[in-house]
Amino acid sequence: MSTLVGKLQIDKTIDARGMACPGPLMNLIGAIRQGQVGQVFEVLSSDEGSKTDIPAWLAKARHDLVEVVQDNGYTHFVVRKAR
Amino acid sequence: MAADVVILGGGVGGTIVANLVAKQSSGRAHVTVVDATGIHVYQPGFLYVAIGQEQPSALQRAEAHLLRRGVSLIVDVATRVDPIGQKVLLESGRTLRYDQLLLATGSRTLMDEVPGANEAHDFYTMDGAVRLFDALEGFQGGTIVIGVAGIPYKCPPAPVEFVFLLDDYLRARGVREKAQIKLLSPLNRAFTIEATSRLVQPILNERGIELTGFFNVESVDPVAKTVSSLEGETVAYDLLVLVPPHRGQKVIEDSGLGDERGWVPVDKNTLKHTKFEHIWAIGDTTNIPISKSGSVAHYEATVAAAEIVAELKGELPPAHVYDGKVMCFLETGRGEATTISFDYDHPPVSPTPARRWHWAKALFNKTYWHTVPQGRLP
């Protein structure tokens, strides 16, 4: 199911708020593993470690970090599967 | 008339709940355990079978001998649950009606999901552990690679424990200097939990175990003897050990009780199914983002048993809920170990590795049969 957040078409939302590190990143890796190239994933994480872990993994795995927005008590990451 | 409490799965969680419900329900329940083999297997022992420190026979007992008198055991495969009609269909064609149902079916491993990995070794099944030990006994030198092919997997410390015990094993055989040990981690550190990782990393360095971070195994080329990652890296091996992908049992998927990987959605405190009444799930079976381990199943079992007993007595749900408690041992080799303890509100802590934790783990493993399944440990 796709939803629209701002101008972006989000294919899957991973609400990992309340999950301890590294839950949010592990869930994102699982989603990317099963997703299609070009799909956009949204990750919501309240874990401080995600701020460094998620961008570091995306850089290594060569997927796109489209947007990082700090919201009320959590961080919102938008990610595109690039390959 | 006694209520029918049906428990699917005769592992650690299912057995504890069966015994506690039978004991605490004051004759108000008839408890039935359905298990595919009727053999209770102590899975944490697979690690030791793989390095020749334990015999397979020491890890298995007849489930019937671990259940209280009055608990029925049916050796059969549950093929379908009807959560509306409150019925379980078995492979033999038999149907069981239930008033309360506990899903304690655990997880299954599927190496077939990793292209090219059919010949890779693992220590997540008894057969896999026995085969791995045979391969290690014939190993004369080369590169042994240990990788993770799917998250979540049972016993998160196991790959790290394995490389430390493997280092000991190869040194004892006098072939360590001819071997390279490479640990491929899904994260950019040795272990999922950062505090424990900080303890483990210097020990890996000291033992000459090479760590590659952010390596989530995607495929294997068994001809070229290489393993490749989701992140785009490739590593060569002579002997490959993988943590296979895990998913929930087929009966969960076929009955529409789980998510896309067959994990059952439950409330993380009450362990009740989020969609269906009168159903609980514990242990590996659930989708709670917490360790898939016997320790979790054990702590959750006392909560689920109390919930089931309260419902069948028509009482209010108990005040004690599952608080996310986890307590695991982590072997660091050379006769030492550490522990990892945490819950939903307290971050993990690990003491400096010491001999006493190794002996505590060994003692727990040996006394398991007489304490845990009966619900004698809180």
Tab-separated table of C-alpha atoms in Angstrom:
chain	number	residue	atom	x	y	z
A	1	MET	CA	0.000	0.000	0.000
A	2	SER	CA	1.398	3.391	-0.915
A	3	THR	CA	0.844	6.607	0.972
A	4	LEU	CA	1.941	10.110	0.131
A	5	VAL	CA	4.048	12.069	2.602
A	6	GLY	CA	4.731	15.564	1.283
A	7	LYS	CA	5.640	15.098	-2.393
A	8	LEU	CA	7.092	11.636	-1.930
A	9	GLN	CA	5.414	8.356	-2.684
A	10	ILE	CA	6.149	6.092	0.301
A	11	ASP	CA	5.962	2.363	-0.471
A	12	LYS	CA	6.451	1.105	3.075
A	13	THR	CA	6.577	2.692	6.506
A	14	ILE	CA	8.648	1.104	9.262
A	15	ASP	CA	7.465	2.502	12.560
A	16	ALA	CA	10.339	1.483	14.847
A	17	ARG	CA	9.604	4.036	17.564
A	18	GLY	CA	10.274	2.498	20.964
A	19	MET	CA	12.553	-0.189	19.545
A	20	ALA	CA	16.021	-0.297	21.023
A	21	CYS	CA	19.034	0.021	18.779
A	22	PRO	CA	19.669	-1.718	16.380
A	23	GLY	CA	16.028	-2.680	15.814
A	24	PRO	CA	15.218	0.198	13.430
A	25	LEU	CA	18.250	-0.429	11.181
A	26	MET	CA	17.675	-4.189	11.181
A	27	ASN	CA	14.073	-3.643	10.122
A	28	LEU	CA	15.194	-1.309	7.333
A	29	ILE	CA	17.767	-3.870	6.112
A	30	GLY	CA	15.031	-6.512	6.060
A	31	ALA	CA	12.698	-4.228	4.077
A	32	ILE	CA	15.408	-3.337	1.545
A	33	ARG	CA	16.317	-7.015	1.194
A	34	GLN	CA	12.749	-7.827	0.178
A	35	GLY	CA	11.938	-4.598	-1.691
A	36	GLN	CA	12.232	-3.593	-5.351
A	37	VAL	CA	14.747	-1.124	-6.831
A	38	GLY	CA	13.269	2.369	-6.745
A	39	GLN	CA	10.964	1.715	-3.794
A	40	VAL	CA	10.871	4.337	-1.066
A	41	PHE	CA	10.867	3.419	2.613
A	42	GLU	CA	10.098	5.592	5.570
A	43	VAL	CA	11.661	4.735	8.959
A	44	LEU	CA	10.498	6.331	12.194
A	45	SER	CA	12.996	5.834	15.031
A	46	SER	CA	13.199	7.238	18.537
A	47	ASP	CA	16.602	5.617	19.068
A	48	GLU	CA	19.578	8.009	19.142
A	49	GLY	CA	21.887	5.403	17.579
A	50	SER	CA	19.784	5.378	14.400
A	51	LYS	CA	21.026	8.896	13.565
A	52	THR	CA	24.488	7.508	12.851
A	53	ASP	CA	23.765	3.815	12.120
A	54	ILE	CA	21.165	4.300	9.383
A	55	PRO	CA	23.149	6.855	7.284
A	56	ALA	CA	26.358	4.774	7.752
A	57	TRP	CA	24.676	1.610	6.490
A	58	LEU	CA	23.052	3.404	3.535
A	59	ALA	CA	26.439	4.814	2.508
A	60	LYS	CA	28.064	1.375	2.689
A	61	ALA	CA	25.165	-0.383	0.908
A	62	ARG	CA	24.865	2.427	-1.664
A	63	HIS	CA	21.194	3.217	-1.192
A	64	ASP	CA	19.834	6.766	-1.125
A	65	LEU	CA	19.075	8.710	2.024
A	66	VAL	CA	16.443	11.068	0.648
A	67	GLU	CA	15.408	12.937	3.758
A	68	VAL	CA	16.061	13.125	7.515
A	69	VAL	CA	13.572	15.111	9.577
A	70	GLN	CA	13.667	15.541	13.333
A	71	ASP	CA	10.117	15.269	14.658
A	72	ASN	CA	8.683	15.364	18.154
A	73	GLY	CA	10.785	12.767	19.998
A	74	TYR	CA	11.769	10.750	16.953
A	75	THR	CA	13.651	10.938	13.680
A	76	HIS	CA	12.003	10.384	10.322
A	77	PHE	CA	14.233	8.882	7.585
A	78	VAL	CA	13.196	8.526	3.949
A	79	VAL	CA	15.244	5.999	1.996
A	80	ARG	CA	15.234	4.820	-1.635
A	81	LYS	CA	16.453	1.371	-2.692
A	82	ALA	CA	18.957	2.355	-5.380
A	83	ARG	CA	20.181	-0.954	-6.790
B	1	MET	CA	-16.610	-28.556	33.100
B	2	ALA	CA	-12.882	-28.118	32.623
B	3	ALA	CA	-11.733	-25.657	29.971
B	4	ASP	CA	-9.602	-26.914	27.093
B	5	VAL	CA	-6.183	-25.254	27.009
B	6	VAL	CA	-4.273	-26.236	23.873
B	7	ILE	CA	-0.567	-25.541	23.502
B	8	LEU	CA	1.111	-25.816	20.112
B	9	GLY	CA	4.802	-26.630	20.549
B	10	GLY	CA	6.655	-28.692	23.153
B	11	GLY	CA	9.751	-26.530	23.405
B	12	VAL	CA	10.872	-24.579	26.444
B	13	GLY	CA	7.997	-22.056	26.385
B	14	GLY	CA	5.165	-24.465	25.617
B	15	THR	CA	6.311	-26.964	28.235
B	16	ILE	CA	6.578	-24.388	31.031
B	17	VAL	CA	3.123	-22.973	30.256
B	18	ALA	CA	1.582	-26.468	30.117
B	19	ASN	CA	3.014	-27.373	33.527
B	20	LEU	CA	2.166	-24.045	35.176
B	21	VAL	CA	-1.409	-23.936	33.857
B	22	ALA	CA	-2.003	-27.549	34.942
B	23	LYS	CA	-0.619	-26.728	38.393
B	24	GLN	CA	-2.320	-23.361	38.924
B	25	SER	CA	-5.756	-23.959	37.423
B	26	SER	CA	-7.004	-26.082	40.337
B	27	GLY	CA	-8.581	-28.659	38.043
B	28	ARG	CA	-10.377	-26.056	35.929
B	29	ALA	CA	-8.352	-26.870	32.799
B	30	HIS	CA	-7.548	-29.836	30.649
B	31	VAL	CA	-4.145	-29.037	29.133
B	32	THR	CA	-3.037	-30.588	25.819
B	33	VAL	CA	0.372	-30.101	24.215
B	34	VAL	CA	0.674	-30.767	20.479
B	35	ASP	CA	4.236	-31.391	19.341
B	36	ALA	CA	5.490	-32.608	15.955
B	37	THR	CA	8.103	-35.023	17.341
B	38	GLY	CA	7.381	-35.577	21.027
B	39	ILE	CA	11.093	-34.977	21.637
B	40	HIS	CA	12.144	-31.934	23.668
B	41	VAL	CA	15.386	-30.513	22.295
B	42	TYR	CA	17.680	-28.182	24.249
B	43	GLN	CA	18.693	-25.984	21.325
B	44	PRO	CA	21.335	-23.835	23.105
B	45	GLY	CA	23.453	-27.002	23.149
B	46	PHE	CA	23.821	-27.107	19.324
B	47	LEU	CA	26.743	-24.680	19.603
B	48	TYR	CA	28.658	-27.186	21.748
B	49	VAL	CA	27.814	-30.140	19.479
B	50	ALA	CA	29.325	-28.156	16.584
B	51	ILE	CA	32.714	-27.953	18.327
B	52	GLY	CA	32.613	-31.451	19.830
B	53	GLN	CA	31.982	-30.470	23.444
B	54	GLU	CA	28.532	-32.066	23.701
B	55	GLN	CA	26.830	-35.225	22.494
B	56	PRO	CA	23.500	-34.908	20.618
B	57	SER	CA	21.902	-37.467	22.947
B	58	ALA	CA	22.497	-35.170	25.959
B	59	LEU	CA	20.283	-32.498	24.372
B	60	GLN	CA	17.121	-34.564	23.916
B	61	ARG	CA	14.482	-35.977	26.261
B	62	ALA	CA	11.012	-37.385	25.738
B	63	GLU	CA	8.571	-34.480	26.102
B	64	ALA	CA	6.110	-36.767	27.947
B	65	HIS	CA	8.630	-37.094	30.806
B	66	LEU	CA	8.831	-33.323	31.266
B	67	LEU	CA	5.070	-32.751	31.535
B	68	ARG	CA	3.084	-32.929	34.765
B	69	ARG	CA	0.676	-35.778	35.297
B	70	GLY	CA	-2.652	-34.833	33.765
B	71	VAL	CA	-1.192	-32.915	30.819
B	72	SER	CA	-1.942	-34.697	27.523
B	73	LEU	CA	0.685	-34.893	24.809
B	74	ILE	CA	-0.372	-35.404	21.201
B	75	VAL	CA	2.477	-36.167	18.788
B	76	ASP	CA	1.124	-34.707	15.569
B	77	VAL	CA	1.566	-31.661	13.331
B	78	ALA	CA	-0.862	-28.778	13.678
B	79	THR	CA	-1.748	-27.773	10.125
B	80	ARG	CA	-4.413	-25.102	10.601
B	81	VAL	CA	-5.861	-22.926	13.350
B	82	ASP	CA	-9.382	-21.561	13.060
B	83	PRO	CA	-9.292	-18.569	15.442
B	84	ILE	CA	-13.000	-17.818	15.026
B	85	GLY	CA	-14.276	-21.385	15.494
B	86	GLN	CA	-11.554	-21.928	18.162
B	87	LYS	CA	-10.297	-25.152	16.610
B	88	VAL	CA	-6.940	-26.657	15.634
B	89	LEU	CA	-6.701	-29.117	12.746
B	90	LEU	CA	-3.985	-31.766	12.947
B	91	GLU	CA	-2.208	-33.597	10.116
B	92	SER	CA	-3.813	-36.882	11.178
B	93	GLY	CA	-7.231	-35.369	10.468
B	94	ARG	CA	-8.087	-34.913	14.132
B	95	THR	CA	-9.604	-31.606	15.292
B	96	LEU	CA	-9.018	-30.069	18.739
B	97	ARG	CA	-11.395	-27.483	20.167
B	98	TYR	CA	-9.881	-24.907	22.505
B	99	ASP	CA	-10.977	-22.318	25.035
B	100	GLN	CA	-7.471	-20.880	25.292
B	101	LEU	CA	-4.688	-21.406	22.761
B	102	LEU	CA	-0.959	-20.828	23.227
B	103	LEU	CA	1.212	-20.576	20.115
B	104	ALA	CA	4.702	-21.747	21.077
B	105	THR	CA	5.670	-23.160	17.711
B	106	GLY	CA	9.017	-21.328	17.531
B	107	SER	CA	10.892	-20.590	14.355
B	108	ARG	CA	12.208	-22.637	11.435
B	109	THR	CA	15.396	-22.095	9.477
B	110	LEU	CA	15.449	-21.962	5.685
B	111	MET	CA	18.943	-22.042	4.170
B	112	ASP	CA	17.215	-22.520	0.768
B	113	GLU	CA	16.277	-18.830	0.838
B	114	VAL	CA	19.949	-17.917	0.267
B	115	PRO	CA	20.930	-18.597	-3.373
B	116	GLY	CA	23.850	-21.056	-3.559
B	117	ALA	CA	23.958	-21.718	0.195
B	118	ASN	CA	22.616	-25.286	0.264
B	119	GLU	CA	26.020	-26.722	1.175
B	120	ALA	CA	26.855	-24.034	3.753
B	121	HIS	CA	27.266	-25.231	7.318
B	122	ASP	CA	25.163	-24.115	10.275
B	123	PHE	CA	24.666	-24.924	13.947
B	124	TYR	CA	20.963	-24.088	14.097
B	125	THR	CA	19.755	-27.688	13.757
B	126	MET	CA	21.079	-30.879	15.338
B	127	ASP	CA	21.961	-32.320	11.906
B	128	GLY	CA	23.704	-29.087	10.954
B	129	ALA	CA	25.754	-29.047	14.170
B	130	VAL	CA	26.820	-32.703	13.736
B	131	ARG	CA	27.776	-32.118	10.097
B	132	LEU	CA	29.718	-28.971	11.013
B	133	PHE	CA	31.740	-30.828	13.650
B	134	ASP	CA	32.589	-33.523	11.085
B	135	ALA	CA	33.828	-30.819	8.702
B	136	LEU	CA	35.892	-29.146	11.452
B	137	GLU	CA	37.501	-32.450	12.392
B	138	GLY	CA	38.681	-32.783	8.784
B	139	PHE	CA	39.829	-29.143	8.556
B	140	GLN	CA	43.586	-28.805	8.088
B	141	GLY	CA	43.875	-25.092	7.287
B	142	GLY	CA	42.359	-22.245	5.261
B	143	THR	CA	39.709	-19.576	5.795
B	144	ILE	CA	36.645	-20.230	7.931
B	145	VAL	CA	33.954	-17.601	7.379
B	146	ILE	CA	30.975	-17.091	9.706
B	147	GLY	CA	28.126	-14.929	8.406
B	148	VAL	CA	24.508	-13.989	9.090
B	149	ALA	CA	21.953	-14.559	6.322
B	150	GLY	CA	18.850	-13.107	7.934
B	151	ILE	CA	17.531	-11.063	10.827
B	152	PRO	CA	15.987	-11.900	13.263
B	153	TYR	CA	17.723	-15.139	14.215
B	154	LYS	CA	17.789	-17.304	17.340
B	155	CYS	CA	20.289	-16.593	20.100
B	156	PRO	CA	21.918	-13.336	18.919
B	157	PRO	CA	25.228	-14.025	20.775
B	158	ALA	CA	25.713	-17.412	19.042
B	159	PRO	CA	27.867	-16.331	16.037
B	160	VAL	CA	30.266	-14.432	18.343
B	161	GLU	CA	30.363	-17.331	20.808
B	162	PHE	CA	31.044	-19.708	17.929
B	163	VAL	CA	34.118	-17.815	16.677
B	164	PHE	CA	35.613	-17.733	20.189
B	165	LEU	CA	34.979	-21.452	20.783
B	166	LEU	CA	36.253	-22.204	17.271
B	167	ASP	CA	39.481	-20.330	18.063
B	168	ASP	CA	39.930	-22.516	21.193
B	169	TYR	CA	39.139	-25.677	19.222
B	170	LEU	CA	41.623	-24.929	16.421
B	171	ARG	CA	44.358	-24.019	18.938
B	172	ALA	CA	43.782	-27.272	20.846
B	173	ARG	CA	44.168	-29.187	17.578
B	174	GLY	CA	47.332	-27.278	16.691
B	175	VAL	CA	45.957	-25.895	13.406
B	176	ARG	CA	45.113	-22.343	14.446
B	177	GLU	CA	48.187	-20.842	12.751
B	178	LYS	CA	47.061	-22.382	9.438
B	179	ALA	CA	43.539	-20.942	9.791
B	180	GLN	CA	41.979	-17.548	9.273
B	181	ILE	CA	38.687	-16.877	11.095
B	182	LYS	CA	36.491	-14.166	9.589
B	183	LEU	CA	33.307	-12.964	11.257
B	184	LEU	CA	30.860	-11.130	8.989
B	185	SER	CA	28.528	-8.949	11.048
B	186	PRO	CA	25.221	-7.473	9.857
B	187	LEU	CA	26.076	-4.254	11.726
B	188	ASN	CA	29.189	-2.070	11.805
B	189	ARG	CA	30.276	-3.755	15.042
B	190	ALA	CA	30.749	-7.275	16.391
B	191	PHE	CA	27.435	-7.588	18.194
B	192	THR	CA	23.986	-6.031	17.928
B	193	ILE	CA	24.160	-4.519	21.426
B	194	GLU	CA	26.713	-1.717	21.565
B	195	ALA	CA	27.752	-2.155	25.231
B	196	THR	CA	28.467	-5.861	24.697
B	197	SER	CA	30.179	-5.132	21.397
B	198	ARG	CA	32.671	-2.849	23.167
B	199	LEU	CA	33.608	-5.788	25.438
B	200	VAL	CA	33.845	-8.290	22.615
B	201	GLN	CA	35.839	-6.266	20.054
B	202	PRO	CA	39.198	-6.261	21.942
B	203	ILE	CA	38.902	-10.024	22.485
B	204	LEU	CA	38.370	-10.574	18.737
B	205	ASN	CA	41.512	-8.494	18.075
B	206	GLU	CA	43.527	-10.390	20.684
B	207	ARG	CA	42.540	-13.779	19.197
B	208	GLY	CA	43.267	-12.682	15.621
B	209	ILE	CA	39.646	-12.972	14.473
B	210	GLU	CA	38.932	-10.631	11.583
B	211	LEU	CA	35.665	-8.672	11.684
B	212	THR	CA	33.896	-7.303	8.597
B	213	GLY	CA	31.019	-4.992	9.446
B	214	PHE	CA	27.822	-4.246	7.522
B	215	PHE	CA	27.953	-7.612	5.760
B	216	ASN	CA	24.433	-9.018	5.407
B	217	VAL	CA	24.830	-12.282	3.494
B	218	GLU	CA	22.821	-12.294	0.263
B	219	SER	CA	24.210	-15.158	-1.835
B	220	VAL	CA	26.888	-17.838	-2.057
B	221	ASP	CA	28.860	-19.075	-5.058
B	222	PRO	CA	29.699	-22.661	-4.029
B	223	VAL	CA	31.954	-23.199	-7.075
B	224	ALA	CA	34.100	-20.073	-6.636
B	225	LYS	CA	33.734	-20.527	-2.837
B	226	THR	CA	32.722	-16.933	-2.213
B	227	VAL	CA	29.963	-15.305	-0.177
B	228	SER	CA	28.463	-11.954	-1.193
B	229	SER	CA	26.589	-9.325	0.778
B	230	LEU	CA	23.556	-7.137	0.300
B	231	GLU	CA	26.030	-4.244	0.613
B	232	GLY	CA	27.961	-5.419	-2.481
B	233	GLU	CA	31.074	-7.057	-0.973
B	234	THR	CA	32.442	-10.550	-1.681
B	235	VAL	CA	34.598	-12.702	0.627
B	236	ALA	CA	36.347	-16.009	-0.204
B	237	TYR	CA	36.055	-19.040	2.081
B	238	ASP	CA	37.275	-22.603	2.475
B	239	LEU	CA	34.647	-23.498	5.080
B	240	LEU	CA	31.461	-21.444	5.339
B	241	VAL	CA	29.193	-21.304	8.396
B	242	LEU	CA	25.971	-19.300	8.053
B	243	VAL	CA	23.205	-18.324	10.409
B	244	PRO	CA	20.291	-19.310	8.143
B	245	PRO	CA	17.256	-17.086	7.530
B	246	HIS	CA	14.488	-17.731	10.074
B	247	ARG	CA	10.715	-17.505	9.775
B	248	GLY	CA	7.666	-18.580	11.749
B	249	GLN	CA	6.100	-22.030	11.335
B	250	LYS	CA	3.965	-22.929	8.351
B	251	VAL	CA	0.820	-23.426	10.465
B	252	ILE	CA	1.045	-19.756	11.521
B	253	GLU	CA	1.377	-18.582	7.913
B	254	ASP	CA	-1.297	-20.954	6.574
B	255	SER	CA	-3.762	-19.863	9.272
B	256	GLY	CA	-3.233	-16.123	8.713
B	257	LEU	CA	-2.090	-15.654	12.306
B	258	GLY	CA	1.246	-13.973	11.543
B	259	ASP	CA	2.979	-11.287	9.492
B	260	GLU	CA	4.727	-11.781	6.130
B	261	ARG	CA	7.505	-13.852	7.801
B	262	GLY	CA	5.103	-15.835	9.972
B	263	TRP	CA	5.807	-13.982	13.264
B	264	VAL	CA	2.711	-13.657	15.433
B	265	PRO	CA	1.731	-10.081	16.381
B	266	VAL	CA	1.169	-9.877	20.140
B	267	ASP	CA	0.956	-7.177	22.769
B	268	LYS	CA	4.542	-6.850	24.022
B	269	ASN	CA	3.413	-6.938	27.683
B	270	THR	CA	0.407	-9.297	27.818
B	271	LEU	CA	1.567	-11.573	24.934
B	272	LYS	CA	-2.051	-11.731	23.682
B	273	HIS	CA	-2.658	-11.886	19.937
B	274	THR	CA	-3.420	-8.388	18.675
B	275	LYS	CA	-6.329	-9.562	16.471
B	276	PHE	CA	-7.810	-12.722	17.949
B	277	GLU	CA	-9.297	-13.440	21.362
B	278	HIS	CA	-8.154	-16.340	23.541
B	279	ILE	CA	-4.798	-16.699	21.742
B	280	TRP	CA	-1.340	-15.999	23.240
B	281	ALA	CA	2.096	-16.468	21.721
B	282	ILE	CA	5.532	-16.632	23.330
B	283	GLY	CA	9.187	-17.148	22.473
B	284	ASP	CA	10.509	-17.147	18.907
B	285	THR	CA	6.901	-17.347	17.678
B	286	THR	CA	6.110	-13.654	18.292
B	287	ASN	CA	6.931	-10.494	16.342
B	288	ILE	CA	8.199	-8.665	19.467
B	289	PRO	CA	11.491	-7.000	18.486
B	290	ILE	CA	13.457	-8.741	21.215
B	291	SER	CA	15.938	-11.648	21.271
B	292	LYS	CA	14.662	-14.934	19.919
B	293	SER	CA	16.001	-17.109	22.720
B	294	GLY	CA	15.051	-19.690	25.298
B	295	SER	CA	15.559	-17.032	27.960
B	296	VAL	CA	12.783	-14.851	26.526
B	297	ALA	CA	10.455	-17.853	26.095
B	298	HIS	CA	11.143	-18.794	29.711
B	299	TYR	CA	10.323	-15.353	31.172
B	300	GLU	CA	7.305	-14.914	28.898
B	301	ALA	CA	5.948	-18.360	29.806
B	302	THR	CA	5.218	-17.439	33.419
B	303	VAL	CA	3.283	-14.357	32.243
B	304	ALA	CA	1.290	-16.244	29.589
B	305	ALA	CA	0.464	-19.029	32.067
B	306	ALA	CA	-0.861	-16.522	34.626
B	307	GLU	CA	-2.920	-14.759	31.933
B	308	ILE	CA	-4.457	-18.040	30.766
B	309	VAL	CA	-5.251	-19.166	34.313
B	310	ALA	CA	-6.865	-15.789	35.139
B	311	GLU	CA	-9.050	-15.985	32.031
B	312	LEU	CA	-10.219	-19.525	32.699
B	313	LYS	CA	-10.999	-18.657	36.328
B	314	GLY	CA	-12.894	-15.566	35.181
B	315	GLU	CA	-10.531	-13.314	37.127
B	316	LEU	CA	-9.019	-9.969	36.120
B	317	PRO	CA	-5.752	-10.213	34.140
B	318	PRO	CA	-2.731	-10.462	36.458
B	319	ALA	CA	-0.829	-7.276	37.293
B	320	HIS	CA	2.485	-8.899	36.403
B	321	VAL	CA	3.164	-8.444	32.695
B	322	TYR	CA	6.198	-9.250	30.541
B	323	ASP	CA	8.678	-6.398	30.981
B	324	GLY	CA	11.046	-7.380	28.167
B	325	LYS	CA	13.428	-9.243	30.461
B	326	VAL	CA	16.307	-11.021	28.721
B	327	MET	CA	19.285	-12.751	30.338
B	328	CYS	CA	21.813	-14.469	28.098
B	329	PHE	CA	25.309	-15.852	28.487
B	330	LEU	CA	28.015	-15.122	25.923
B	331	GLU	CA	31.046	-17.441	25.811
B	332	THR	CA	34.259	-15.523	25.114
B	333	GLY	CA	36.502	-18.611	24.930
B	334	ARG	CA	39.389	-19.808	27.100
B	335	GLY	CA	36.922	-20.868	29.783
B	336	GLU	CA	35.425	-17.402	30.260
B	337	ALA	CA	32.034	-15.860	29.510
B	338	THR	CA	30.004	-12.727	30.119
B	339	THR	CA	26.266	-12.143	30.449
B	340	ILE	CA	23.789	-9.768	28.815
B	341	SER	CA	20.800	-8.563	30.835
B	342	PHE	CA	18.187	-5.972	29.931
B	343	ASP	CA	14.482	-5.234	29.698
B	344	TYR	CA	12.233	-2.755	27.897
B	345	ASP	CA	13.242	0.065	30.271
B	346	HIS	CA	16.853	-0.776	31.080
B	347	PRO	CA	19.653	-0.841	28.517
B	348	PRO	CA	21.852	-3.956	28.296
B	349	VAL	CA	24.731	-4.433	30.712
B	350	SER	CA	27.541	-6.973	30.444
B	351	PRO	CA	30.168	-7.691	33.124
B	352	THR	CA	33.853	-8.217	32.310
B	353	PRO	CA	34.299	-11.793	31.017
B	354	ALA	CA	35.195	-14.197	33.821
B	355	ARG	CA	35.386	-17.906	34.541
B	356	ARG	CA	32.374	-17.824	36.862
B	357	TRP	CA	30.001	-16.901	34.005
B	358	HIS	CA	31.275	-19.793	31.923
B	359	TRP	CA	30.656	-22.166	34.844
B	360	ALA	CA	27.244	-20.601	35.491
B	361	LYS	CA	26.287	-21.281	31.854
B	362	ALA	CA	27.598	-24.869	32.045
B	363	LEU	CA	25.667	-25.433	35.295
B	364	PHE	CA	22.474	-24.000	33.813
B	365	ASN	CA	22.822	-26.239	30.738
B	366	LYS	CA	23.286	-29.345	32.916
B	367	THR	CA	20.471	-28.625	35.385
B	368	TYR	CA	18.010	-27.392	32.727
B	369	TRP	CA	16.106	-30.679	32.537
B	370	HIS	CA	15.218	-30.641	36.220
B	371	THR	CA	14.305	-26.977	36.666
B	372	VAL	CA	13.173	-24.983	33.641
B	373	PRO	CA	10.512	-27.120	31.876
B	374	GLN	CA	8.743	-27.730	35.183
B	375	GLY	CA	8.555	-23.973	35.823
B	376	ARG	CA	10.721	-24.298	38.948
B	377	LEU	CA	12.825	-21.249	38.072
B	378	PRO	CA	10.998	-17.897	38.114
